[in-house]
Coordinates of N, CA and C in Angstrom, one line a residue:
Chain I
N1 N 121.3 166.0 115.2 CA 121.1 164.7 115.8 C 120.2 164.8 117.0
A2 N 118.8 164.5 116.7 CA 117.8 164.7 117.7 C 117.8 163.6 118.7
G3 N 118.2 162.4 118.3 CA 118.1 161.2 119.3 C 116.7 160.7 119.3
V4 N 116.1 160.7 120.5 CA 114.7 160.3 120.7 C 113.8 161.5 121.1
T5 N 112.8 161.7 120.3 CA 111.9 162.8 120.5 C 110.5 162.3 120.9
Q6 N 110.0 162.8 122.0 CA 108.6 162.5 122.4 C 107.7 163.7 122.3
T7 N 106.5 163.5 121.9 CA 105.5 164.5 121.9 C 104.2 164.0 122.3
P8 N 103.4 164.7 123.1 CA 103.8 166.0 123.7 C 104.6 165.9 124.9
K9 N 105.0 167.0 125.5 CA 105.8 166.9 126.8 C 104.9 167.0 128.0
F10 N 103.7 167.6 127.9 CA 102.8 167.6 128.9 C 101.4 167.5 128.4
R11 N 100.5 166.9 129.1 CA 99.1 166.7 128.7 C 98.2 166.5 129.9
V12 N 97.0 167.1 129.9 CA 96.0 166.8 130.9 C 94.8 166.3 130.1
L13 N 94.3 165.1 130.6 CA 93.2 164.5 130.0 C 92.1 164.3 131.0
K14 N 90.9 164.3 130.5 CA 89.7 163.9 131.4 C 89.5 162.4 131.3
T15 N 89.0 161.9 132.4 CA 88.7 160.4 132.4 C 87.9 160.0 131.2
G16 N 88.3 159.0 130.6 CA 87.5 158.5 129.4 C 88.0 159.0 128.1
Q17 N 88.8 160.1 128.1 CA 89.3 160.6 126.8 C 90.4 159.7 126.3
S18 N 90.7 159.8 125.0 CA 91.8 159.0 124.4 C 92.9 160.0 123.9
M19 N 94.1 159.4 123.8 CA 95.2 160.2 123.2 C 96.3 159.2 122.7
T20 N 97.2 159.8 121.9 CA 98.3 159.0 121.4 C 99.6 159.8 121.7
L21 N 100.6 159.1 122.3 CA 101.9 159.7 122.5 C 102.8 159.2 121.4
L22 N 103.6 160.1 120.8 CA 104.4 159.8 119.7 C 105.9 159.8 120.1
C23 N 106.6 158.7 119.7 CA 108.0 158.6 119.9 C 108.7 158.5 118.6
A24 N 109.7 159.3 118.3 CA 110.4 159.2 117.1 C 111.9 159.2 117.3
Q25 N 112.7 158.2 116.7 CA 114.1 158.2 116.8 C 114.8 158.2 115.5
D26 N 115.9 158.9 115.4 CA 116.6 159.1 114.2 C 118.0 158.3 114.1
M27 N 118.1 157.3 115.0 CA 119.4 156.6 115.1 C 119.3 155.2 114.4
N28 N 118.2 154.9 113.7 CA 118.1 153.6 113.1 C 118.1 152.4 114.0
H29 N 117.6 152.7 115.2 CA 117.6 151.6 116.2 C 116.5 150.6 115.9
E30 N 116.8 149.3 116.2 CA 115.8 148.3 116.0 C 114.8 148.3 117.1
Y31 N 115.2 148.5 118.3 CA 114.4 148.2 119.5 C 113.9 149.5 120.1
M32 N 112.6 149.5 120.4 CA 112.0 150.7 121.0 C 111.1 150.2 122.2
Y33 N 110.9 151.1 123.2 CA 110.2 150.8 124.4 C 109.4 152.0 124.9
W34 N 108.3 151.6 125.6 CA 107.6 152.6 126.4 C 107.6 152.1 127.9
Y35 N 108.0 153.1 128.8 CA 108.0 152.9 130.2 C 107.1 153.9 130.8
R36 N 106.6 153.6 132.0 CA 106.0 154.6 132.9 C 106.8 154.7 134.2
Q37 N 106.9 156.0 134.7 CA 107.6 156.2 135.9 C 106.7 156.8 136.9
D38 N 106.6 156.1 138.1 CA 105.7 156.5 139.2 C 106.6 156.5 140.4
P39 N 106.3 157.4 141.4 CA 107.1 157.6 142.6 C 107.2 156.3 143.3
G40 N 108.5 155.9 143.7 CA 108.7 154.8 144.5 C 108.7 153.4 143.7
M41 N 108.4 153.5 142.4 CA 108.2 152.3 141.7 C 109.2 152.2 140.5
G42 N 110.1 153.2 140.4 CA 111.0 153.1 139.3 C 110.3 153.3 137.9
L43 N 110.9 152.6 136.9 CA 110.4 152.6 135.6 C 109.8 151.2 135.3
R44 N 108.6 151.2 134.8 CA 108.0 149.9 134.5 C 107.7 149.8 133.0
L45 N 108.0 148.7 132.4 CA 107.8 148.5 131.0 C 106.4 148.3 130.6
I46 N 105.9 149.1 129.7 CA 104.5 148.9 129.2 C 104.4 148.0 128.0
H47 N 105.1 148.4 126.9 CA 105.1 147.6 125.7 C 106.5 147.9 125.1
Y48 N 106.9 147.0 124.2 CA 108.2 147.2 123.5 C 108.1 146.6 122.1
S49 N 109.1 146.9 121.3 CA 109.1 146.4 119.9 C 110.5 146.1 119.5
V50 N 110.7 144.9 118.9 CA 112.0 144.4 118.5 C 112.3 144.7 117.0
G51 N 111.4 145.4 116.4 CA 111.6 145.7 115.0 C 110.3 146.3 114.4
E52 N 110.5 146.8 113.2 CA 109.3 147.4 112.5 C 108.2 146.4 112.3
G53 N 107.0 146.8 112.7 CA 105.8 145.9 112.5 C 105.6 144.9 113.7
T54 N 106.5 144.9 114.7 CA 106.4 144.0 115.8 C 106.1 144.8 117.1
T55 N 105.3 144.2 118.0 CA 105.1 144.8 119.3 C 104.9 143.6 120.3
A56 N 105.2 143.9 121.6 CA 105.0 142.9 122.6 C 104.7 143.6 123.9
K57 N 104.0 142.8 124.8 CA 103.6 143.3 126.1 C 104.8 143.3 127.1
G58 N 104.8 144.3 127.9 CA 105.7 144.4 129.0 C 105.1 144.0 130.3
E59 N 105.5 144.7 131.4 CA 105.0 144.4 132.7 C 103.7 144.9 133.0
V60 N 103.3 146.1 132.5 CA 102.1 146.8 132.8 C 101.4 147.2 131.5
P61 N 100.9 146.3 130.7 CA 100.3 146.7 129.4 C 98.8 147.1 129.4
D62 N 98.1 146.7 130.5 CA 96.7 146.9 130.5 C 96.3 148.4 130.3
G63 N 95.4 148.7 129.4 CA 94.9 150.0 129.2 C 95.7 150.8 128.1
Y64 N 96.7 150.1 127.5 CA 97.5 150.8 126.5 C 97.6 149.9 125.3
N65 N 97.8 150.6 124.1 CA 98.1 149.9 122.9 C 99.2 150.6 122.2
V66 N 99.9 149.9 121.3 CA 101.1 150.4 120.7 C 101.0 150.0 119.2
S67 N 101.8 150.8 118.4 CA 102.0 150.4 117.0 C 103.4 150.9 116.6
R68 N 104.0 150.1 115.7 CA 105.3 150.5 115.1 C 105.2 150.2 113.6
L69 N 104.5 151.0 112.9 CA 104.3 150.9 111.5 C 105.6 151.3 110.7
K70 N 106.4 152.2 111.3 CA 107.6 152.6 110.7 C 108.7 152.4 111.7
K71 N 109.9 152.1 111.2 CA 111.0 151.7 112.1 C 111.3 152.9 113.1
Q72 N 111.2 154.1 112.6 CA 111.6 155.2 113.4 C 110.6 155.7 114.4
N73 N 109.3 155.2 114.3 CA 108.2 155.7 115.2 C 107.6 154.6 116.0
F74 N 107.3 154.9 117.3 CA 106.6 154.0 118.2 C 105.5 154.8 118.9
L75 N 104.3 154.4 118.7 CA 103.2 155.1 119.2 C 102.5 154.4 120.4
L76 N 102.2 155.2 121.4 CA 101.5 154.6 122.6 C 100.2 155.2 122.7
G77 N 99.1 154.4 122.7 CA 97.7 154.9 122.7 C 97.1 154.6 124.0
L78 N 96.3 155.5 124.5 CA 95.4 155.3 125.6 C 94.0 155.4 125.1
E79 N 93.2 154.4 125.1 CA 91.9 154.4 124.5 C 90.8 155.1 125.4
S80 N 90.9 154.8 126.6 CA 90.0 155.4 127.6 C 90.7 155.7 128.9
A81 N 91.3 156.9 129.0 CA 92.2 157.3 130.1 C 91.5 157.1 131.4
A82 N 92.3 156.7 132.4 CA 91.9 156.5 133.8 C 92.8 157.3 134.7
P83 N 92.4 157.7 135.9 CA 93.3 158.5 136.8 C 94.5 157.6 137.1
S84 N 94.4 156.3 137.1 CA 95.6 155.4 137.4 C 96.7 155.5 136.4
Q85 N 96.4 156.1 135.2 CA 97.3 156.3 134.2 C 98.1 157.6 134.3
T86 N 97.8 158.4 135.3 CA 98.6 159.6 135.6 C 100.0 159.2 135.9
S87 N 100.9 159.7 135.1 CA 102.3 159.2 135.2 C 103.2 160.0 134.3
V88 N 104.5 159.7 134.4 CA 105.5 160.2 133.4 C 105.8 159.1 132.5
Y89 N 105.7 159.3 131.2 CA 105.9 158.2 130.2 C 107.2 158.5 129.5
F90 N 108.0 157.5 129.4 CA 109.3 157.6 128.7 C 109.3 156.6 127.6
C91 N 109.8 157.1 126.4 CA 110.1 156.3 125.3 C 111.7 156.1 125.3
A92 N 112.1 154.9 124.8 CA 113.5 154.7 124.7 C 113.8 153.8 123.5
S93 N 115.0 153.9 123.0 CA 115.4 153.1 121.8 C 116.8 152.5 122.1
S94 N 117.1 151.4 121.3 CA 118.4 150.8 121.5 C 118.8 150.1 120.2
S95 N 120.1 150.0 120.0 CA 120.6 149.2 118.9 C 121.0 147.8 119.4
G96 N 120.9 147.6 120.7 CA 121.3 146.3 121.3 C 121.5 146.5 122.7
I97 N 121.1 145.6 123.6 CA 121.0 145.8 125.0 C 122.4 146.1 125.6
S98 N 123.4 145.6 125.0 CA 124.8 145.9 125.5 C 125.1 147.4 125.6
Y99 N 124.4 148.2 124.7 CA 124.7 149.6 124.7 C 123.7 150.4 125.6
G100 N 122.8 149.7 126.2 CA 121.8 150.4 127.0 C 120.8 151.1 126.1
Y101 N 120.0 152.0 126.7 CA 118.9 152.7 126.1 C 119.3 154.2 125.8
T102 N 118.7 154.8 124.8 CA 118.7 156.2 124.7 C 117.2 156.6 124.9
F103 N 117.1 157.5 125.9 CA 115.7 157.9 126.3 C 115.3 159.2 125.7
G104 N 113.9 159.4 125.5 CA 113.4 160.6 125.2 C 113.3 161.4 126.5
S105 N 112.7 162.6 126.4 CA 112.7 163.6 127.6 C 111.4 163.4 128.4
G106 N 110.6 162.5 128.0 CA 109.4 162.1 128.9 C 108.2 163.0 128.6
T107 N 107.0 162.4 128.9 CA 105.7 163.1 128.8 C 105.0 163.0 130.1
R108 N 104.7 164.1 130.7 CA 103.9 164.1 132.0 C 102.5 164.1 131.6
L109 N 101.8 163.1 132.0 CA 100.3 163.0 131.7 C 99.6 163.0 133.0
T110 N 98.6 163.8 133.0 CA 97.7 163.9 134.2 C 96.3 163.6 133.7
V111 N 95.6 162.6 134.3 CA 94.2 162.2 134.0 C 93.3 162.7 135.2
V112 N 92.4 163.5 134.9 CA 91.5 164.1 136.0 C 90.1 163.6 135.9
Chain F
A1 N 111.0 135.5 138.9 CA 111.0 136.7 138.2 C 112.3 137.5 138.5
Q2 N 112.8 138.1 137.5 CA 114.1 138.9 137.7 C 113.7 140.2 138.3
T3 N 114.4 140.6 139.4 CA 114.1 141.9 140.0 C 115.4 142.6 140.3
V4 N 115.2 143.9 140.6 CA 116.3 144.8 140.9 C 115.8 145.6 142.2
T5 N 116.7 145.7 143.2 CA 116.3 146.3 144.4 C 117.3 147.4 144.8
Q6 N 116.9 148.6 145.0 CA 117.7 149.7 145.5 C 117.1 150.0 146.9
S7 N 117.9 149.7 147.9 CA 117.4 149.7 149.3 C 117.5 151.1 149.9
Q8 N 118.1 152.1 149.3 CA 118.2 153.4 149.8 C 117.3 154.4 149.0
P9 N 116.1 154.7 149.6 CA 115.3 155.6 148.8 C 115.9 157.0 148.7
E10 N 116.6 157.5 149.7 CA 117.2 158.8 149.7 C 118.6 158.8 150.4
M11 N 119.5 159.6 149.8 CA 120.8 159.8 150.4 C 121.2 161.3 150.3
S12 N 122.0 161.7 151.2 CA 122.4 163.1 151.2 C 123.9 163.2 151.7
V13 N 124.7 163.8 151.0 CA 126.1 164.0 151.4 C 126.6 165.4 151.1
Q14 N 127.7 165.8 151.6 CA 128.3 167.1 151.4 C 129.2 167.0 150.1
E15 N 129.2 168.2 149.5 CA 130.0 168.3 148.3 C 131.5 167.8 148.6
A16 N 132.1 167.2 147.6 CA 133.4 166.6 147.6 C 133.5 165.3 148.3
E17 N 132.5 164.9 149.0 CA 132.5 163.6 149.7 C 132.3 162.4 148.7
T18 N 132.6 161.2 149.1 CA 132.3 160.0 148.3 C 131.1 159.4 148.8
V19 N 130.3 158.9 147.9 CA 129.0 158.3 148.2 C 128.8 157.0 147.4
T20 N 128.2 156.0 148.1 CA 128.0 154.7 147.4 C 126.5 154.4 147.4
L21 N 126.0 154.1 146.2 CA 124.6 153.7 146.1 C 124.5 152.2 145.9
S22 N 123.6 151.6 146.6 CA 123.5 150.1 146.5 C 122.4 149.6 145.5
C23 N 122.7 148.5 145.0 CA 121.8 147.8 144.1 C 122.0 146.3 144.1
T24 N 120.9 145.6 144.3 CA 121.0 144.1 144.2 C 120.0 143.6 143.2
Y25 N 120.3 142.5 142.6 CA 119.4 142.0 141.6 C 119.3 140.5 141.7
D26 N 118.4 139.9 141.0 CA 118.2 138.5 141.1 C 118.0 137.9 139.7
T27 N 118.8 136.9 139.4 CA 118.8 136.3 138.0 C 119.4 134.9 138.1
S28 N 119.0 134.1 137.2 CA 119.6 132.8 137.0 C 120.5 132.7 135.8
E29 N 120.6 133.9 135.1 CA 121.5 133.9 133.9 C 122.9 134.1 134.4
S30 N 123.8 133.7 133.5 CA 125.2 133.8 133.8 C 125.9 135.0 133.1
N31 N 125.3 135.4 132.0 CA 125.8 136.6 131.2 C 124.8 137.6 131.0
Y32 N 125.0 138.8 131.4 CA 124.0 139.9 131.3 C 124.7 141.2 131.4
Y33 N 123.9 142.3 131.3 CA 124.5 143.6 131.4 C 123.7 144.4 132.5
L34 N 124.5 145.3 133.2 CA 124.0 146.1 134.3 C 124.3 147.5 134.0
F35 N 123.4 148.4 134.4 CA 123.5 149.9 134.1 C 123.2 150.7 135.3
W36 N 123.8 151.9 135.3 CA 123.3 152.9 136.2 C 122.9 154.1 135.4
Y37 N 121.7 154.6 135.6 CA 121.2 155.8 134.9 C 121.0 156.9 136.0
K38 N 121.2 158.2 135.5 CA 121.0 159.4 136.3 C 119.8 160.1 135.7
Q39 N 118.9 160.6 136.7 CA 117.8 161.5 136.2 C 117.9 162.8 137.0
P40 N 118.4 163.8 136.5 CA 118.4 165.1 137.2 C 117.1 165.7 137.2
P41 N 116.9 166.9 137.8 CA 115.6 167.5 137.9 C 115.0 167.8 136.5
S42 N 115.8 167.9 135.5 CA 115.3 168.1 134.1 C 114.5 166.9 133.6
R43 N 114.6 165.8 134.3 CA 113.8 164.6 134.0 C 114.5 163.7 132.9
Q44 N 115.5 164.2 132.2 CA 116.2 163.4 131.2 C 116.9 162.2 131.9
M45 N 116.8 161.1 131.3 CA 117.5 159.9 131.7 C 118.9 159.8 131.0
I46 N 119.9 159.7 131.8 CA 121.3 159.8 131.3 C 122.1 158.5 131.7
L47 N 122.7 157.8 130.8 CA 123.5 156.6 131.1 C 124.7 157.1 131.8
V48 N 125.0 156.5 133.0 CA 126.2 156.9 133.7 C 127.3 155.8 133.5
I49 N 126.9 154.6 133.6 CA 128.0 153.5 133.5 C 127.3 152.2 133.2
R50 N 128.1 151.3 132.6 CA 127.6 150.0 132.3 C 128.6 148.9 132.6
Q51 N 128.1 147.7 132.9 CA 129.0 146.6 133.3 C 128.5 145.3 132.6
E52 N 129.5 144.6 132.1 CA 129.2 143.3 131.5 C 129.5 142.2 132.5
A53 N 128.5 141.4 132.8 CA 128.6 140.4 133.9 C 129.8 139.5 133.7
Y54 N 130.2 139.1 132.5 CA 131.3 138.2 132.4 C 132.7 138.8 132.5
K55 N 132.7 140.2 132.6 CA 134.0 140.9 132.9 C 134.2 141.0 134.4
Q56 N 135.3 140.6 134.8 CA 135.7 140.6 136.3 C 136.0 142.1 136.7
Q57 N 136.6 142.9 135.8 CA 137.0 144.2 136.1 C 135.8 145.1 136.3
N58 N 135.8 145.9 137.4 CA 134.8 146.9 137.6 C 134.9 148.0 136.6
A59 N 133.7 148.5 136.1 CA 133.7 149.6 135.2 C 134.0 150.9 135.9
T60 N 134.6 151.8 135.2 CA 134.9 153.2 135.7 C 134.7 154.2 134.6
E61 N 134.0 155.3 135.0 CA 133.8 156.4 134.1 C 134.1 157.7 134.9
N62 N 135.3 158.2 134.8 CA 135.7 159.4 135.5 C 135.5 159.3 137.0
R63 N 134.6 160.1 137.6 CA 134.4 160.0 139.0 C 133.4 158.9 139.4
F64 N 132.9 158.2 138.5 CA 131.9 157.1 138.7 C 132.6 155.8 138.6
S65 N 132.3 154.9 139.5 CA 132.8 153.5 139.4 C 131.8 152.6 140.0
V66 N 131.9 151.3 139.7 CA 131.0 150.3 140.2 C 131.8 149.3 141.0
N67 N 131.1 148.7 142.0 CA 131.6 147.5 142.7 C 130.7 146.4 142.4
F68 N 131.1 145.5 141.4 CA 130.3 144.5 140.9 C 130.7 143.2 141.6
Q69 N 129.8 142.6 142.3 CA 130.0 141.3 143.0 C 129.0 140.3 142.5
K70 N 129.5 139.6 141.5 CA 128.6 138.7 140.7 C 128.0 137.6 141.6
A71 N 128.8 137.0 142.5 CA 128.2 135.9 143.3 C 127.2 136.4 144.3
A72 N 127.4 137.6 144.8 CA 126.4 138.3 145.7 C 125.3 139.0 145.0
K73 N 125.4 139.1 143.6 CA 124.4 139.8 142.8 C 124.2 141.2 143.3
S74 N 125.3 141.9 143.4 CA 125.4 143.2 143.9 C 126.1 144.1 142.9
F75 N 125.6 145.3 142.7 CA 126.1 146.2 141.7 C 126.0 147.7 142.2
S76 N 126.9 148.1 143.1 CA 126.8 149.4 143.7 C 127.6 150.4 142.9
L77 N 127.2 151.7 143.0 CA 127.7 152.8 142.3 C 128.4 153.7 143.3
K78 N 129.7 154.0 143.0 CA 130.5 154.9 143.8 C 130.7 156.2 143.1
I79 N 130.4 157.3 143.7 CA 130.7 158.6 143.2 C 131.7 159.3 144.0
S80 N 132.8 159.6 143.4 CA 133.9 160.2 144.2 C 133.9 161.7 143.9
D81 N 134.4 162.5 144.9 CA 134.5 163.9 144.8 C 133.2 164.5 144.3
S82 N 132.1 164.2 145.0 CA 130.8 164.5 144.5 C 130.6 166.0 144.3
Q83 N 129.8 166.4 143.3 CA 129.6 167.7 142.9 C 128.1 168.1 143.0
L84 N 127.8 169.3 143.0 CA 126.4 169.8 143.1 C 125.6 169.2 141.9
G85 N 126.2 169.1 140.8 CA 125.5 168.6 139.6 C 125.2 167.1 139.6
D86 N 125.7 166.5 140.7 CA 125.4 165.0 140.8 C 124.0 164.8 141.5
T87 N 123.5 165.9 142.0 CA 122.1 165.8 142.6 C 121.1 165.3 141.5
A88 N 120.5 164.1 141.8 CA 119.6 163.5 140.9 C 119.0 162.2 141.5
M89 N 118.1 161.7 140.8 CA 117.6 160.3 141.0 C 118.6 159.4 140.3
Y90 N 119.0 158.3 140.9 CA 119.8 157.3 140.3 C 119.1 155.9 140.2
F91 N 119.1 155.4 139.0 CA 118.4 154.1 138.8 C 119.4 153.0 138.4
C92 N 119.3 151.9 139.0 CA 120.0 150.7 138.6 C 119.1 149.9 137.7
A93 N 119.7 149.4 136.6 CA 118.9 148.6 135.7 C 119.7 147.4 135.3
F94 N 118.9 146.3 135.0 CA 119.5 145.0 134.7 C 118.8 144.4 133.5
E95 N 119.6 143.8 132.7 CA 119.0 143.2 131.5 C 118.1 142.0 131.8
Q96 N 116.9 142.1 131.4 CA 115.9 141.1 131.7 C 115.8 140.0 130.7
G97 N 116.5 140.2 129.6 CA 116.4 139.2 128.5 C 115.6 139.8 127.4
A98 N 115.7 139.3 126.2 CA 114.9 139.8 125.1 C 115.1 141.3 124.9
Q99 N 116.3 141.8 125.1 CA 116.7 143.2 124.8 C 115.9 144.1 125.7
K100 N 115.5 143.7 126.9 CA 114.7 144.6 127.8 C 115.5 144.8 129.1
L101 N 115.3 146.0 129.7 CA 115.8 146.4 131.0 C 114.7 146.4 132.1
V102 N 115.1 146.0 133.3 CA 114.2 146.2 134.4 C 114.9 147.1 135.4
F103 N 114.2 148.0 135.9 CA 114.8 149.1 136.7 C 114.5 148.9 138.2
G104 N 115.4 149.4 139.0 CA 115.1 149.5 140.4 C 114.2 150.7 140.8
Q105 N 113.9 150.9 142.0 CA 113.0 151.9 142.5 C 113.6 153.3 142.5
G106 N 114.9 153.3 142.4 CA 115.6 154.6 142.4 C 116.1 155.1 143.8
T107 N 117.2 155.8 143.8 CA 117.7 156.5 145.0 C 117.8 158.0 144.7
R108 N 117.2 158.8 145.5 CA 117.3 160.2 145.4 C 118.5 160.7 146.1
L109 N 119.5 161.2 145.4 CA 120.8 161.7 145.9 C 120.8 163.2 145.9
T110 N 121.1 163.8 147.1 CA 121.3 165.2 147.2 C 122.7 165.5 147.6
I111 N 123.3 166.4 146.9 CA 124.7 166.9 147.2 C 124.5 168.3 147.8
N112 N 124.9 168.4 149.0 CA 124.8 169.7 149.7 C 126.1 170.5 149.7
P113 N 125.9 171.8 149.5 CA 127.1 172.7 149.4 C 127.8 172.9 150.7

């Protein structure tokens, strides 16, 4: 029972490069989320999905794109990385908000 | 806008002491859910406790309990008999609607031996 798996765990990018973060869950959850964590700012919602094939913007969506082609996967893309996107990224999933979220272990991304 | 505020950026107590972490939130909704998450140095986010707003009884999970004051929009976490393993960042989270959570800024808690 893996729960929520994020890959990669660490990555260093140069400004302007692109990359995709993968989130996979094996709990058959409908809802999936991408957050970023920055010191003193808690976790801020980037994008989320309420079901397969759906996506929606969160609080800080600029510079990111997402896709949920399969129910178990939620991809976060950075088309042209900027130093301001240096952060720790968390994926989470949920079967309903009353249960809270199950989180992945996070991805530390550094953009130089 | 719905917000969550944790007014204590850092706290430090001795092992076995009781510590209370504060959280206030703002909403116009009458029914919602509140959560406390723990993030140890491993970075993993762990659900500590949850509270349903329409329930008057404060939630309790072993050494962790909450003081939920709905009218004051306050949701504090009390850790009794604190242990070294309780050292972590603690985040308060509030249901923002549409199955989303909004998180506070976090409180860094250190338990000293």
